[in-house]
Amino acid sequence: PSNTRQASVRQRLNEAHQAGRLFKRRVRMPTLALGLSLMLSGVPLALGLSFTSDSLPTDVAVTLAASFLVIPGLLFLLLSLFPTDTRSVYFSGLTAMIVCFTFALLYALKASLEAMLLGFGESCPSRYLGVVPCWFTRFLVASRCVYGAICAGAGVRLLRFWLLSEPSARSRINFLWKSTRQTFAGLLALNVCFMVVAASSGIVGRAFTTVSPVSPARGIWTTWLVRDAWQAVFVLLLHLPSFRTTVQSYLTRRGEVMMAAAGVSSLLEDRDVSAVLTMASELFRSITLDKLSLEALSSSEPDASLYALSEPCAFGDVHVFVSHSWSD
């Protein structure tokens, strides 16, 4: 009977391992690759254009690259991450960190270019907005400095959490989602404030009532409005409690069964199933029900003292499994 049970466990481990690899190959890796591809194409494009050209089409291209390549890429990246793949989680966090610092540099560059046009009179020329009040040009420079500070702050938070501590993969994923929500909510709030000030001062209205249908100011304001609308959708999705779980449940297709298989697969990695089974049989322990108390199960925090109540046992001798991590 013992050999039969071990053979059954070995077969189940093999099946779970194969199912986990299939899930990773068909679902997680394509989603992760798509996210990284969008991000790593959008960031160099935005940065390269900013350093090589200073024109309205360039600024429009930079804004669109950031909005429609980097943001969707980041969303796909976040949705592809599961606690069972520690390496993907770790390097995805590093990628997000690099993106944050890159855009901080980009906003600093944009602020410096606008600052060069500042004057001391009532009106100042702007790169694409025409002649505007000098106070508004200063407000534009200050806004872009704040944009850069928000991105740099997000990068610093990721740097501290990733490199100065040793959190679990689940903690890293939760921190990534939280940091992304906070960063883009801050950027969106600043964008809305900027547009309200511009609209209330009449600057946006003048751009859209000008005689020329190809006004540079009209083009950049339209681009910024499209950017803000898309960013608002992104922030809304990030703050919907059910969005993350709904999409990830759809990706896993078979829910808990597939996730369990992915978890077993990540534990096995490239180890031989027989070796894992031997190790598991040596470490397998149980605790009799008469030794359990309500206090022992009242908290989901790990309690090393419970180990002393357990004893070694063979596969098949345990009748019930009770999760101590019920907070999950």
PDB file of N, CA, C and O in Angstrom, residues 211-276:
ATOM      1  N   VAL A 211      -7.956  80.834 -36.099  1.00  0.00           N
ATOM      2  CA  VAL A 211      -8.370  80.706 -37.494  1.00  0.00           C
ATOM      3  C   VAL A 211      -7.704  79.518 -38.168  1.00  0.00           C
ATOM      4  O   VAL A 211      -8.313  78.790 -38.948  1.00  0.00           O
ATOM      5  N   SER A 212      -6.428  79.297 -37.875  1.00  0.00           N
ATOM      6  CA  SER A 212      -5.675  78.231 -38.538  1.00  0.00           C
ATOM      7  C   SER A 212      -6.136  76.862 -38.055  1.00  0.00           C
ATOM      8  O   SER A 212      -6.119  76.578 -36.860  1.00  0.00           O
ATOM      9  N   PRO A 213      -6.548  75.960 -38.978  1.00  0.00           N
ATOM     10  CA  PRO A 213      -6.990  74.620 -38.567  1.00  0.00           C
ATOM     11  C   PRO A 213      -5.845  73.703 -38.177  1.00  0.00           C
ATOM     12  O   PRO A 213      -6.081  72.626 -37.635  1.00  0.00           O
ATOM     13  N   VAL A 214      -4.617  74.105 -38.493  1.00  0.00           N
ATOM     14  CA  VAL A 214      -3.456  73.271 -38.165  1.00  0.00           C
ATOM     15  C   VAL A 214      -2.601  73.960 -37.100  1.00  0.00           C
ATOM     16  O   VAL A 214      -1.379  73.886 -37.131  1.00  0.00           O
ATOM     17  N   SER A 215      -3.240  74.655 -36.210  1.00  0.00           N
ATOM     18  CA  SER A 215      -2.521  75.357 -35.154  1.00  0.00           C
ATOM     19  C   SER A 215      -1.699  74.372 -34.318  1.00  0.00           C
ATOM     20  O   SER A 215      -2.224  73.349 -33.855  1.00  0.00           O
ATOM     21  N   PRO A 216      -0.390  74.648 -34.108  1.00  0.00           N
ATOM     22  CA  PRO A 216       0.415  73.765 -33.263  1.00  0.00           C
ATOM     23  C   PRO A 216      -0.155  73.630 -31.864  1.00  0.00           C
ATOM     24  O   PRO A 216      -0.149  72.552 -31.281  1.00  0.00           O
ATOM     25  N   ALA A 217      -0.674  74.739 -31.322  1.00  0.00           N
ATOM     26  CA  ALA A 217      -1.246  74.702 -29.977  1.00  0.00           C
ATOM     27  C   ALA A 217      -2.445  73.768 -29.930  1.00  0.00           C
ATOM     28  O   ALA A 217      -2.630  73.006 -28.986  1.00  0.00           O
ATOM     29  N   ARG A 218      -3.291  73.804 -30.993  1.00  0.00           N
ATOM     30  CA  ARG A 218      -4.456  72.929 -31.031  1.00  0.00           C
ATOM     31  C   ARG A 218      -4.011  71.463 -31.051  1.00  0.00           C
ATOM     32  O   ARG A 218      -4.609  70.608 -30.395  1.00  0.00           O
ATOM     33  N   GLY A 219      -2.967  71.164 -31.798  1.00  0.00           N
ATOM     34  CA  GLY A 219      -2.480  69.792 -31.893  1.00  0.00           C
ATOM     35  C   GLY A 219      -1.988  69.246 -30.566  1.00  0.00           C
ATOM     36  O   GLY A 219      -2.317  68.117 -30.184  1.00  0.00           O
ATOM     37  N   ILE A 220      -1.221  70.051 -29.834  1.00  0.00           N
ATOM     38  CA  ILE A 220      -0.668  69.551 -28.567  1.00  0.00           C
ATOM     39  C   ILE A 220      -1.747  69.458 -27.498  1.00  0.00           C
ATOM     40  O   ILE A 220      -1.759  68.525 -26.687  1.00  0.00           O
ATOM     41  N   TRP A 221      -2.718  70.407 -27.495  1.00  0.00           N
ATOM     42  CA  TRP A 221      -3.802  70.325 -26.509  1.00  0.00           C
ATOM     43  C   TRP A 221      -4.674  69.091 -26.771  1.00  0.00           C
ATOM     44  O   TRP A 221      -5.119  68.424 -25.838  1.00  0.00           O
ATOM     45  N   THR A 222      -4.934  68.799 -28.041  1.00  0.00           N
ATOM     46  CA  THR A 222      -5.718  67.601 -28.377  1.00  0.00           C
ATOM     47  C   THR A 222      -5.009  66.341 -27.909  1.00  0.00           C
ATOM     48  O   THR A 222      -5.628  65.424 -27.346  1.00  0.00           O
ATOM     49  N   THR A 223      -3.698  66.295 -28.133  1.00  0.00           N
ATOM     50  CA  THR A 223      -2.917  65.133 -27.703  1.00  0.00           C
ATOM     51  C   THR A 223      -2.955  64.977 -26.200  1.00  0.00           C
ATOM     52  O   THR A 223      -3.113  63.859 -25.676  1.00  0.00           O
ATOM     53  N   TRP A 224      -2.839  66.083 -25.485  1.00  0.00           N
ATOM     54  CA  TRP A 224      -2.853  66.016 -24.016  1.00  0.00           C
ATOM     55  C   TRP A 224      -4.221  65.578 -23.495  1.00  0.00           C
ATOM     56  O   TRP A 224      -4.312  64.846 -22.509  1.00  0.00           O
ATOM     57  N   LEU A 225      -5.290  66.024 -24.160  1.00  0.00           N
ATOM     58  CA  LEU A 225      -6.636  65.609 -23.738  1.00  0.00           C
ATOM     59  C   LEU A 225      -6.837  64.112 -23.946  1.00  0.00           C
ATOM     60  O   LEU A 225      -7.414  63.424 -23.095  1.00  0.00           O
ATOM     61  N   VAL A 226      -6.368  63.601 -25.085  1.00  0.00           N
ATOM     62  CA  VAL A 226      -6.455  62.154 -25.345  1.00  0.00           C
ATOM     63  C   VAL A 226      -5.646  61.379 -24.315  1.00  0.00           C
ATOM     64  O   VAL A 226      -6.085  60.351 -23.784  1.00  0.00           O
ATOM     65  N   ARG A 227      -4.450  61.880 -24.018  1.00  0.00           N
ATOM     66  CA  ARG A 227      -3.605  61.236 -23.001  1.00  0.00           C
ATOM     67  C   ARG A 227      -4.298  61.179 -21.647  1.00  0.00           C
ATOM     68  O   ARG A 227      -4.308  60.133 -20.978  1.00  0.00           O
ATOM     69  N   ASP A 228      -4.886  62.292 -21.239  1.00  0.00           N
ATOM     70  CA  ASP A 228      -5.534  62.340 -19.922  1.00  0.00           C
ATOM     71  C   ASP A 228      -6.740  61.406 -19.859  1.00  0.00           C
ATOM     72  O   ASP A 228      -6.991  60.774 -18.830  1.00  0.00           O
ATOM     73  N   ALA A 229      -7.493  61.330 -20.966  1.00  0.00           N
ATOM     74  CA  ALA A 229      -8.665  60.443 -20.977  1.00  0.00           C
ATOM     75  C   ALA A 229      -8.237  58.983 -20.845  1.00  0.00           C
ATOM     76  O   ALA A 229      -8.832  58.213 -20.065  1.00  0.00           O
ATOM     77  N   TRP A 230      -7.195  58.587 -21.567  1.00  0.00           N
ATOM     78  CA  TRP A 230      -6.711  57.208 -21.500  1.00  0.00           C
ATOM     79  C   TRP A 230      -6.101  56.920 -20.126  1.00  0.00           C
ATOM     80  O   TRP A 230      -6.277  55.838 -19.564  1.00  0.00           O
ATOM     81  N   GLN A 231      -5.387  57.888 -19.590  1.00  0.00           N
ATOM     82  CA  GLN A 231      -4.790  57.696 -18.268  1.00  0.00           C
ATOM     83  C   GLN A 231      -5.867  57.558 -17.201  1.00  0.00           C
ATOM     84  O   GLN A 231      -5.715  56.786 -16.240  1.00  0.00           O
ATOM     85  N   ALA A 232      -6.986  58.269 -17.355  1.00  0.00           N
ATOM     86  CA  ALA A 232      -8.092  58.151 -16.402  1.00  0.00           C
ATOM     87  C   ALA A 232      -8.688  56.745 -16.445  1.00  0.00           C
ATOM     88  O   ALA A 232      -9.027  56.171 -15.398  1.00  0.00           O
ATOM     89  N   VAL A 233      -8.803  56.168 -17.646  1.00  0.00           N
ATOM     90  CA  VAL A 233      -9.300  54.786 -17.773  1.00  0.00           C
ATOM     91  C   VAL A 233      -8.343  53.821 -17.083  1.00  0.00           C
ATOM     92  O   VAL A 233      -8.771  52.907 -16.363  1.00  0.00           O
ATOM     93  N   PHE A 234      -7.053  54.028 -17.274  1.00  0.00           N
ATOM     94  CA  PHE A 234      -6.041  53.161 -16.667  1.00  0.00           C
ATOM     95  C   PHE A 234      -6.099  53.231 -15.145  1.00  0.00           C
ATOM     96  O   PHE A 234      -6.074  52.197 -14.457  1.00  0.00           O
ATOM     97  N   VAL A 235      -6.200  54.440 -14.610  1.00  0.00           N
ATOM     98  CA  VAL A 235      -6.272  54.603 -13.152  1.00  0.00           C
ATOM     99  C   VAL A 235      -7.554  53.962 -12.609  1.00  0.00           C
ATOM    100  O   VAL A 235      -7.535  53.325 -11.547  1.00  0.00           O
ATOM    101  N   LEU A 236      -8.653  54.110 -13.344  1.00  0.00           N
ATOM    102  CA  LEU A 236      -9.913  53.500 -12.918  1.00  0.00           C
ATOM    103  C   LEU A 236      -9.782  51.981 -12.853  1.00  0.00           C
ATOM    104  O   LEU A 236     -10.223  51.342 -11.881  1.00  0.00           O
ATOM    105  N   LEU A 237      -9.161  51.371 -13.854  1.00  0.00           N
ATOM    106  CA  LEU A 237      -8.970  49.921 -13.866  1.00  0.00           C
ATOM    107  C   LEU A 237      -8.103  49.474 -12.689  1.00  0.00           C
ATOM    108  O   LEU A 237      -8.389  48.454 -12.048  1.00  0.00           O
ATOM    109  N   LEU A 238      -7.064  50.234 -12.395  1.00  0.00           N
ATOM    110  CA  LEU A 238      -6.173  49.876 -11.289  1.00  0.00           C
ATOM    111  C   LEU A 238      -6.872  49.933  -9.946  1.00  0.00           C
ATOM    112  O   LEU A 238      -6.526  49.194  -9.022  1.00  0.00           O
ATOM    113  N   HIS A 239      -7.869  50.813  -9.823  1.00  0.00           N
ATOM    114  CA  HIS A 239      -8.556  50.979  -8.540  1.00  0.00           C
ATOM    115  C   HIS A 239      -9.801  50.108  -8.404  1.00  0.00           C
ATOM    116  O   HIS A 239     -10.404  50.078  -7.334  1.00  0.00           O
ATOM    117  N   LEU A 240     -10.188  49.411  -9.475  1.00  0.00           N
ATOM    118  CA  LEU A 240     -11.312  48.494  -9.364  1.00  0.00           C
ATOM    119  C   LEU A 240     -10.871  47.239  -8.616  1.00  0.00           C
ATOM    120  O   LEU A 240      -9.958  46.535  -9.076  1.00  0.00           O
ATOM    121  N   PRO A 241     -11.458  46.924  -7.473  1.00  0.00           N
ATOM    122  CA  PRO A 241     -11.002  45.773  -6.674  1.00  0.00           C
ATOM    123  C   PRO A 241     -11.077  44.448  -7.429  1.00  0.00           C
ATOM    124  O   PRO A 241     -10.238  43.568  -7.219  1.00  0.00           O
ATOM    125  N   SER A 242     -12.048  44.317  -8.317  1.00  0.00           N
ATOM    126  CA  SER A 242     -12.247  43.032  -8.984  1.00  0.00           C
ATOM    127  C   SER A 242     -11.465  42.901 -10.286  1.00  0.00           C
ATOM    128  O   SER A 242     -11.414  41.809 -10.867  1.00  0.00           O
ATOM    129  N   PHE A 243     -10.855  43.986 -10.766  1.00  0.00           N
ATOM    130  CA  PHE A 243     -10.212  43.938 -12.078  1.00  0.00           C
ATOM    131  C   PHE A 243      -9.067  42.933 -12.111  1.00  0.00           C
ATOM    132  O   PHE A 243      -8.999  42.072 -12.993  1.00  0.00           O
ATOM    133  N   ARG A 244      -8.172  43.035 -11.154  1.00  0.00           N
ATOM    134  CA  ARG A 244      -6.993  42.159 -11.134  1.00  0.00           C
ATOM    135  C   ARG A 244      -7.396  40.693 -11.027  1.00  0.00           C
ATOM    136  O   ARG A 244      -6.917  39.852 -11.801  1.00  0.00           O
ATOM    137  N   THR A 245      -8.267  40.373 -10.087  1.00  0.00           N
ATOM    138  CA  THR A 245      -8.648  38.968  -9.876  1.00  0.00           C
ATOM    139  C   THR A 245      -9.457  38.428 -11.047  1.00  0.00           C
ATOM    140  O   THR A 245      -9.295  37.266 -11.438  1.00  0.00           O
ATOM    141  N   THR A 246     -10.312  39.265 -11.632  1.00  0.00           N
ATOM    142  CA  THR A 246     -11.129  38.815 -12.758  1.00  0.00           C
ATOM    143  C   THR A 246     -10.273  38.470 -13.963  1.00  0.00           C
ATOM    144  O   THR A 246     -10.434  37.409 -14.584  1.00  0.00           O
ATOM    145  N   VAL A 247      -9.350  39.358 -14.313  1.00  0.00           N
ATOM    146  CA  VAL A 247      -8.503  39.122 -15.482  1.00  0.00           C
ATOM    147  C   VAL A 247      -7.563  37.949 -15.245  1.00  0.00           C
ATOM    148  O   VAL A 247      -7.385  37.092 -16.126  1.00  0.00           O
ATOM    149  N   GLN A 248      -6.962  37.884 -14.070  1.00  0.00           N
ATOM    150  CA  GLN A 248      -6.046  36.778 -13.809  1.00  0.00           C
ATOM    151  C   GLN A 248      -6.787  35.444 -13.731  1.00  0.00           C
ATOM    152  O   GLN A 248      -6.243  34.413 -14.136  1.00  0.00           O
ATOM    153  N   SER A 249      -8.002  35.443 -13.247  1.00  0.00           N
ATOM    154  CA  SER A 249      -8.802  34.209 -13.247  1.00  0.00           C
ATOM    155  C   SER A 249      -9.112  33.783 -14.677  1.00  0.00           C
ATOM    156  O   SER A 249      -9.097  32.592 -15.003  1.00  0.00           O
ATOM    157  N   TYR A 250      -9.369  34.760 -15.540  1.00  0.00           N
ATOM    158  CA  TYR A 250      -9.611  34.441 -16.949  1.00  0.00           C
ATOM    159  C   TYR A 250      -8.358  33.866 -17.595  1.00  0.00           C
ATOM    160  O   TYR A 250      -8.426  32.909 -18.377  1.00  0.00           O
ATOM    161  N   LEU A 251      -7.204  34.446 -17.251  1.00  0.00           N
ATOM    162  CA  LEU A 251      -5.954  33.956 -17.839  1.00  0.00           C
ATOM    163  C   LEU A 251      -5.641  32.530 -17.397  1.00  0.00           C
ATOM    164  O   LEU A 251      -5.092  31.738 -18.160  1.00  0.00           O
ATOM    165  N   THR A 252      -5.945  32.225 -16.171  1.00  0.00           N
ATOM    166  CA  THR A 252      -5.636  30.885 -15.684  1.00  0.00           C
ATOM    167  C   THR A 252      -6.594  29.830 -16.226  1.00  0.00           C
ATOM    168  O   THR A 252      -6.313  28.636 -16.145  1.00  0.00           O
ATOM    169  N   ARG A 253      -7.756  30.253 -16.737  1.00  0.00           N
ATOM    170  CA  ARG A 253      -8.722  29.380 -17.396  1.00  0.00           C
ATOM    171  C   ARG A 253      -9.338  28.356 -16.465  1.00  0.00           C
ATOM    172  O   ARG A 253     -10.543  28.221 -16.385  1.00  0.00           O
ATOM    173  N   ARG A 254      -8.511  27.605 -15.778  1.00  0.00           N
ATOM    174  CA  ARG A 254      -9.043  26.534 -14.943  1.00  0.00           C
ATOM    175  C   ARG A 254      -8.949  26.851 -13.460  1.00  0.00           C
ATOM    176  O   ARG A 254      -9.010  25.964 -12.625  1.00  0.00           O
ATOM    177  N   GLY A 255      -8.789  28.126 -13.158  1.00  0.00           N
ATOM    178  CA  GLY A 255      -8.851  28.580 -11.769  1.00  0.00           C
ATOM    179  C   GLY A 255      -7.884  27.897 -10.838  1.00  0.00           C
ATOM    180  O   GLY A 255      -6.689  27.808 -11.098  1.00  0.00           O
ATOM    181  N   GLU A 256      -8.382  27.383  -9.718  1.00  0.00           N
ATOM    182  CA  GLU A 256      -7.542  26.872  -8.650  1.00  0.00           C
ATOM    183  C   GLU A 256      -6.733  25.665  -9.082  1.00  0.00           C
ATOM    184  O   GLU A 256      -5.609  25.459  -8.634  1.00  0.00           O
ATOM    185  N   VAL A 257      -7.297  24.809  -9.947  1.00  0.00           N
ATOM    186  CA  VAL A 257      -6.568  23.625 -10.377  1.00  0.00           C
ATOM    187  C   VAL A 257      -5.302  24.019 -11.109  1.00  0.00           C
ATOM    188  O   VAL A 257      -4.216  23.499 -10.864  1.00  0.00           O
ATOM    189  N   MET A 258      -5.433  24.971 -12.050  1.00  0.00           N
ATOM    190  CA  MET A 258      -4.272  25.404 -12.811  1.00  0.00           C
ATOM    191  C   MET A 258      -3.281  26.157 -11.934  1.00  0.00           C
ATOM    192  O   MET A 258      -2.078  26.005 -12.063  1.00  0.00           O
ATOM    193  N   MET A 259      -3.773  26.978 -11.003  1.00  0.00           N
ATOM    194  CA  MET A 259      -2.874  27.699 -10.115  1.00  0.00           C
ATOM    195  C   MET A 259      -2.114  26.749  -9.204  1.00  0.00           C
ATOM    196  O   MET A 259      -0.942  26.942  -8.912  1.00  0.00           O
ATOM    197  N   ALA A 260      -2.797  25.711  -8.724  1.00  0.00           N
ATOM    198  CA  ALA A 260      -2.103  24.717  -7.891  1.00  0.00           C
ATOM    199  C   ALA A 260      -1.017  24.027  -8.689  1.00  0.00           C
ATOM    200  O   ALA A 260       0.087  23.780  -8.193  1.00  0.00           O
ATOM    201  N   ALA A 261      -1.336  23.717  -9.946  1.00  0.00           N
ATOM    202  CA  ALA A 261      -0.327  23.086 -10.800  1.00  0.00           C
ATOM    203  C   ALA A 261       0.857  24.007 -11.025  1.00  0.00           C
ATOM    204  O   ALA A 261       2.016  23.581 -10.997  1.00  0.00           O
ATOM    205  N   ALA A 262       0.568  25.289 -11.239  1.00  0.00           N
ATOM    206  CA  ALA A 262       1.654  26.257 -11.426  1.00  0.00           C
ATOM    207  C   ALA A 262       2.496  26.378 -10.158  1.00  0.00           C
ATOM    208  O   ALA A 262       3.719  26.512 -10.206  1.00  0.00           O
ATOM    209  N   GLY A 263       1.842  26.318  -8.997  1.00  0.00           N
ATOM    210  CA  GLY A 263       2.572  26.399  -7.732  1.00  0.00           C
ATOM    211  C   GLY A 263       3.480  25.203  -7.521  1.00  0.00           C
ATOM    212  O   GLY A 263       4.640  25.344  -7.139  1.00  0.00           O
ATOM    213  N   VAL A 264       2.970  24.005  -7.789  1.00  0.00           N
ATOM    214  CA  VAL A 264       3.793  22.804  -7.663  1.00  0.00           C
ATOM    215  C   VAL A 264       4.956  22.851  -8.638  1.00  0.00           C
ATOM    216  O   VAL A 264       6.096  22.504  -8.318  1.00  0.00           O
ATOM    217  N   SER A 265       4.665  23.320  -9.862  1.00  0.00           N
ATOM    218  CA  SER A 265       5.711  23.396 -10.871  1.00  0.00           C
ATOM    219  C   SER A 265       6.834  24.337 -10.444  1.00  0.00           C
ATOM    220  O   SER A 265       8.014  24.060 -10.638  1.00  0.00           O
ATOM    221  N   SER A 266       6.461  25.472  -9.841  1.00  0.00           N
ATOM    222  CA  SER A 266       7.493  26.421  -9.411  1.00  0.00           C
ATOM    223  C   SER A 266       8.333  25.856  -8.273  1.00  0.00           C
ATOM    224  O   SER A 266       9.517  26.157  -8.149  1.00  0.00           O
ATOM    225  N   LEU A 267       7.716  25.026  -7.422  1.00  0.00           N
ATOM    226  CA  LEU A 267       8.464  24.413  -6.322  1.00  0.00           C
ATOM    227  C   LEU A 267       9.429  23.356  -6.854  1.00  0.00           C
ATOM    228  O   LEU A 267      10.542  23.200  -6.360  1.00  0.00           O
ATOM    229  N   LEU A 268       8.978  22.612  -7.880  1.00  0.00           N
ATOM    230  CA  LEU A 268       9.828  21.565  -8.440  1.00  0.00           C
ATOM    231  C   LEU A 268      10.973  22.161  -9.249  1.00  0.00           C
ATOM    232  O   LEU A 268      12.087  21.633  -9.241  1.00  0.00           O
ATOM    233  N   GLU A 269      10.686  23.235  -9.995  1.00  0.00           N
ATOM    234  CA  GLU A 269      11.642  23.855 -10.911  1.00  0.00           C
ATOM    235  C   GLU A 269      12.210  22.776 -11.826  1.00  0.00           C
ATOM    236  O   GLU A 269      11.485  22.081 -12.507  1.00  0.00           O
ATOM    237  N   ASP A 270      13.526  22.588 -11.848  1.00  0.00           N
ATOM    238  CA  ASP A 270      14.129  21.569 -12.714  1.00  0.00           C
ATOM    239  C   ASP A 270      14.539  20.332 -11.939  1.00  0.00           C
ATOM    240  O   ASP A 270      15.311  19.511 -12.432  1.00  0.00           O
ATOM    241  N   ARG A 271      14.038  20.197 -10.732  1.00  0.00           N
ATOM    242  CA  ARG A 271      14.412  19.031  -9.931  1.00  0.00           C
ATOM    243  C   ARG A 271      13.704  17.785 -10.438  1.00  0.00           C
ATOM    244  O   ARG A 271      12.619  17.847 -11.003  1.00  0.00           O
ATOM    245  N   ASP A 272      14.325  16.635 -10.200  1.00  0.00           N
ATOM    246  CA  ASP A 272      13.720  15.365 -10.547  1.00  0.00           C
ATOM    247  C   ASP A 272      12.551  15.085  -9.603  1.00  0.00           C
ATOM    248  O   ASP A 272      12.654  15.294  -8.388  1.00  0.00           O
ATOM    249  N   VAL A 273      11.438  14.609 -10.168  1.00  0.00           N
ATOM    250  CA  VAL A 273      10.249  14.366  -9.366  1.00  0.00           C
ATOM    251  C   VAL A 273      10.513  13.335  -8.270  1.00  0.00           C
ATOM    252  O   VAL A 273      10.036  13.466  -7.142  1.00  0.00           O
ATOM    253  N   SER A 274      11.298  12.309  -8.571  1.00  0.00           N
ATOM    254  CA  SER A 274      11.593  11.274  -7.573  1.00  0.00           C
ATOM    255  C   SER A 274      12.359  11.857  -6.388  1.00  0.00           C
ATOM    256  O   SER A 274      12.094  11.513  -5.230  1.00  0.00           O
ATOM    257  N   ALA A 275      13.304  12.770  -6.691  1.00  0.00           N
ATOM    258  CA  ALA A 275      14.073  13.389  -5.610  1.00  0.00           C
ATOM    259  C   ALA A 275      13.173  14.265  -4.744  1.00  0.00           C
ATOM    260  O   ALA A 275      13.293  14.289  -3.509  1.00  0.00           O
ATOM    261  N   VAL A 276      12.238  14.983  -5.385  1.00  0.00           N
ATOM    262  CA  VAL A 276      11.310  15.819  -4.634  1.00  0.00           C
ATOM    263  C   VAL A 276      10.400  14.959  -3.774  1.00  0.00           C
ATOM    264  O   VAL A 276      10.110  15.285  -2.613  1.00  0.00           O
TER     265      VAL A 276
END
